[in-house]
Short mmCIF file of C-alpha atoms in Angstrom, two decimals:
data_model
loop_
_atom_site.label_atom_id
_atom_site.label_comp_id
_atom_site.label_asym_id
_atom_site.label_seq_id
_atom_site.Cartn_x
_atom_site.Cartn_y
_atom_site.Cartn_z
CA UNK I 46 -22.36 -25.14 8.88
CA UNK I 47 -20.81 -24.07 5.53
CA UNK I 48 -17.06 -23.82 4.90
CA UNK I 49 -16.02 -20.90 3.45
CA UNK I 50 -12.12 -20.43 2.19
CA UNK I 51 -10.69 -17.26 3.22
CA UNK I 52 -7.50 -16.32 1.49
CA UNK I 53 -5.17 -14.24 3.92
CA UNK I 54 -2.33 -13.78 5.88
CA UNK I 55 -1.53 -16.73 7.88
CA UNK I 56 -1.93 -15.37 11.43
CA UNK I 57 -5.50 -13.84 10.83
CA UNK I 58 -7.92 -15.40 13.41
CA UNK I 59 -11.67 -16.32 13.16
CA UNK I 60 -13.53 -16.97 16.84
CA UNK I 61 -16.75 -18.21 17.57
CA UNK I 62 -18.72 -16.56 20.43
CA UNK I 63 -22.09 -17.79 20.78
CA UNK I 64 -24.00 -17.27 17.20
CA UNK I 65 -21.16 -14.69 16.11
CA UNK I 66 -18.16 -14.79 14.16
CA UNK I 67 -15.44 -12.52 14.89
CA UNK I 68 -12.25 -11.82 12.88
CA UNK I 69 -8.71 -10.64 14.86
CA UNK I 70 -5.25 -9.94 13.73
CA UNK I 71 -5.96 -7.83 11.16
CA UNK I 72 -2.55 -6.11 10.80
CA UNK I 73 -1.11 -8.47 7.67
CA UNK I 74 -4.41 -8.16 5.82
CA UNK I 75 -2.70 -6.76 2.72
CA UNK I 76 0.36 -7.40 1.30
CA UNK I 77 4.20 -5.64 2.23
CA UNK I 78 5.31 -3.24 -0.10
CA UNK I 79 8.41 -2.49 1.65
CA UNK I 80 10.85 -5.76 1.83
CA UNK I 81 12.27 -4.25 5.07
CA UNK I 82 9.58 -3.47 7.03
CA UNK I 83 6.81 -6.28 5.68
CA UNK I 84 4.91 -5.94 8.44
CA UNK I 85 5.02 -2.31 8.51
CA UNK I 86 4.58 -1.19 4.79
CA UNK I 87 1.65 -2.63 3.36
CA UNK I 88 -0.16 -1.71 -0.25
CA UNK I 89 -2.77 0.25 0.29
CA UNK I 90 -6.21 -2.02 -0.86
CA UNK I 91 -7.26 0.86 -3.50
CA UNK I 92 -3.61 -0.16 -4.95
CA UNK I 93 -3.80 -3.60 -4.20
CA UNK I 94 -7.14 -3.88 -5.89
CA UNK I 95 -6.69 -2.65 -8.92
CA UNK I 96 -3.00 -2.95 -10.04
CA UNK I 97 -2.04 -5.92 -8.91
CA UNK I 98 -2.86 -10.35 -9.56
CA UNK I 99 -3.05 -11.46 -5.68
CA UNK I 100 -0.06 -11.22 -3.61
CA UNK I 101 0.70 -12.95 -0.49
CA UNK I 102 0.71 -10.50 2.82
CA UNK I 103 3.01 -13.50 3.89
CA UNK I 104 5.53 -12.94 1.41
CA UNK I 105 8.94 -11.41 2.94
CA UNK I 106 7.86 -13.39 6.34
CA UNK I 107 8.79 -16.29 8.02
CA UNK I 108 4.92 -17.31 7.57
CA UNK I 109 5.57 -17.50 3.98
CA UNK I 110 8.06 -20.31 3.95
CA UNK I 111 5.88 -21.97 1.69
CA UNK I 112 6.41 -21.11 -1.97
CA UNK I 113 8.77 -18.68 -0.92
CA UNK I 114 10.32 -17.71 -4.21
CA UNK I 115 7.06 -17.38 -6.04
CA UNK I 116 5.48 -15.47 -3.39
CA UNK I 117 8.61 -13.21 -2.76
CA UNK I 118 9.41 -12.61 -6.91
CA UNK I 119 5.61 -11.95 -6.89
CA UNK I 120 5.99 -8.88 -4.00
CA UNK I 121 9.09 -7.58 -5.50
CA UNK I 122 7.77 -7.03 -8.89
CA UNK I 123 4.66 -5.59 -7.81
CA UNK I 124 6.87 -2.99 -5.41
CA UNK I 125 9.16 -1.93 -8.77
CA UNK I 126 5.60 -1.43 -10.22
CA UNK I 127 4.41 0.55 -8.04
CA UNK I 128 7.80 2.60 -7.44
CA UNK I 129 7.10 3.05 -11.22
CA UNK I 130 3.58 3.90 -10.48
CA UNK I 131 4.07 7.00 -8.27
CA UNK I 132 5.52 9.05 -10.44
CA UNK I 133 3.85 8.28 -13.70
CA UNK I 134 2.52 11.45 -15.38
CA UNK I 135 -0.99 10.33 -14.51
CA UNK I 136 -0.45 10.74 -10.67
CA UNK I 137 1.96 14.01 -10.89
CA UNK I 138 -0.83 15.78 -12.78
CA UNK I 139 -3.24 14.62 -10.34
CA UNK I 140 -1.11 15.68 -6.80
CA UNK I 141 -0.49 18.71 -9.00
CA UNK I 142 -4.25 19.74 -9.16
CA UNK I 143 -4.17 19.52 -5.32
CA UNK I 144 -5.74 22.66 -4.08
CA UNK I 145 -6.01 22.58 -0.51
CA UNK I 146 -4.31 20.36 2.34
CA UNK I 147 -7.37 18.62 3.31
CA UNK I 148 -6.97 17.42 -0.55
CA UNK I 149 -3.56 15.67 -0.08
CA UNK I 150 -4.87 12.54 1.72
CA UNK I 151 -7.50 11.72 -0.22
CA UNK I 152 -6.17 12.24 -3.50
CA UNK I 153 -3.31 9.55 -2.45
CA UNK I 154 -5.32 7.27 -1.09
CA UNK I 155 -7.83 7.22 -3.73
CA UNK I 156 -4.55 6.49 -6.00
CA UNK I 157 -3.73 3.57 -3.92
CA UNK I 158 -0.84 5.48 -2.40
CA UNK I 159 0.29 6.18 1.13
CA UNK I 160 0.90 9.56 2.65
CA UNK I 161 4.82 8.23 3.57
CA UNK I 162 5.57 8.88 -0.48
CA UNK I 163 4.93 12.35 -0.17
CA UNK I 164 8.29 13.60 0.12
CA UNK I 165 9.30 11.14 -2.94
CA UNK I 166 6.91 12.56 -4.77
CA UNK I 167 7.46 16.20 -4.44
CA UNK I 168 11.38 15.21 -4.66
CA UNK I 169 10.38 13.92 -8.01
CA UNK I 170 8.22 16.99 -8.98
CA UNK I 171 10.66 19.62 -7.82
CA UNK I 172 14.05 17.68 -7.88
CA UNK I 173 16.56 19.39 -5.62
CA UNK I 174 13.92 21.90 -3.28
CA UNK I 175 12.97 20.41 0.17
CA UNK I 176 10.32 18.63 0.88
CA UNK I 177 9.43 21.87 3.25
CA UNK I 178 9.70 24.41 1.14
CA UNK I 179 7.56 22.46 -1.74
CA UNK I 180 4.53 21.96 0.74
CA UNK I 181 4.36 25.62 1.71
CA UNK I 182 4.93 26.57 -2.19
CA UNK I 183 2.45 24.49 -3.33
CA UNK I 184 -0.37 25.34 -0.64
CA UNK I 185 0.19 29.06 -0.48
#
């Protein structure tokens, strides 16, 4: 058969059963973007894909002993990116457009950004007001 290099996390595991390939351990497929919780807080892949050069899901773990300091400079950078990212005027005017709750998830996701940064965002938007009162000011 043909070899065929797969570039992932280091834990990800490929089975044979019969004619059939099967893939497991998907949980590290994309990289952290939270240094404290790597293998919580991943990048999204609509974020991953098209902001940043390829990062290693191994990066803040003890998998990635390897080229640590490259791989871990590489994660941190794209995290202040992406702090950067959420609140660019780009993405406020878009959440800002949001009409309807059933608009909220994919509007984030199809930014590359997870539904956890909600209350950062809307902390951003409207400063001091709670996160509370924003989401029923916004959708009423």
């Amino acid at each position: 058969g043909k070899l065929i290099e797969v570039k992932t996390a280091v834990d990800l595991e490929i089975h044979k059963v019969g004619n059939n390939y099967y893939a497991l351990d998907f949980a590290r497929l994309f990289p952290p973007n939270n240094i404290h919780s790597p293998l919580v807080h991943l990048f999204r892949p609509e974020y991953h894909l098209f902001k940043n050069p390829p990062l290693s899901p191994d990066g803040f773990s003890g998998f990635g002993r390897t080229n640590k300091l490259i791989h871990t400079g590489k994660l941190e950078d794209a995290i202040l990116r992406f702090e950067e990212y959420i609140v660019t005027p780009k993405i406020i005017e878009s959440i800002l457009k949001i009409s309807s709750l059933s608009d909220v998830k994919y509007k984030f996701h199809k930014n590359g950004i997870n539904l956890r940064y909600l209350g950062v965002i809307l902390e951003f938007i409207f400063g001091e007001y709670t996160t509370d009162n924003c989401i029923l000011d916004i959708f009423d």
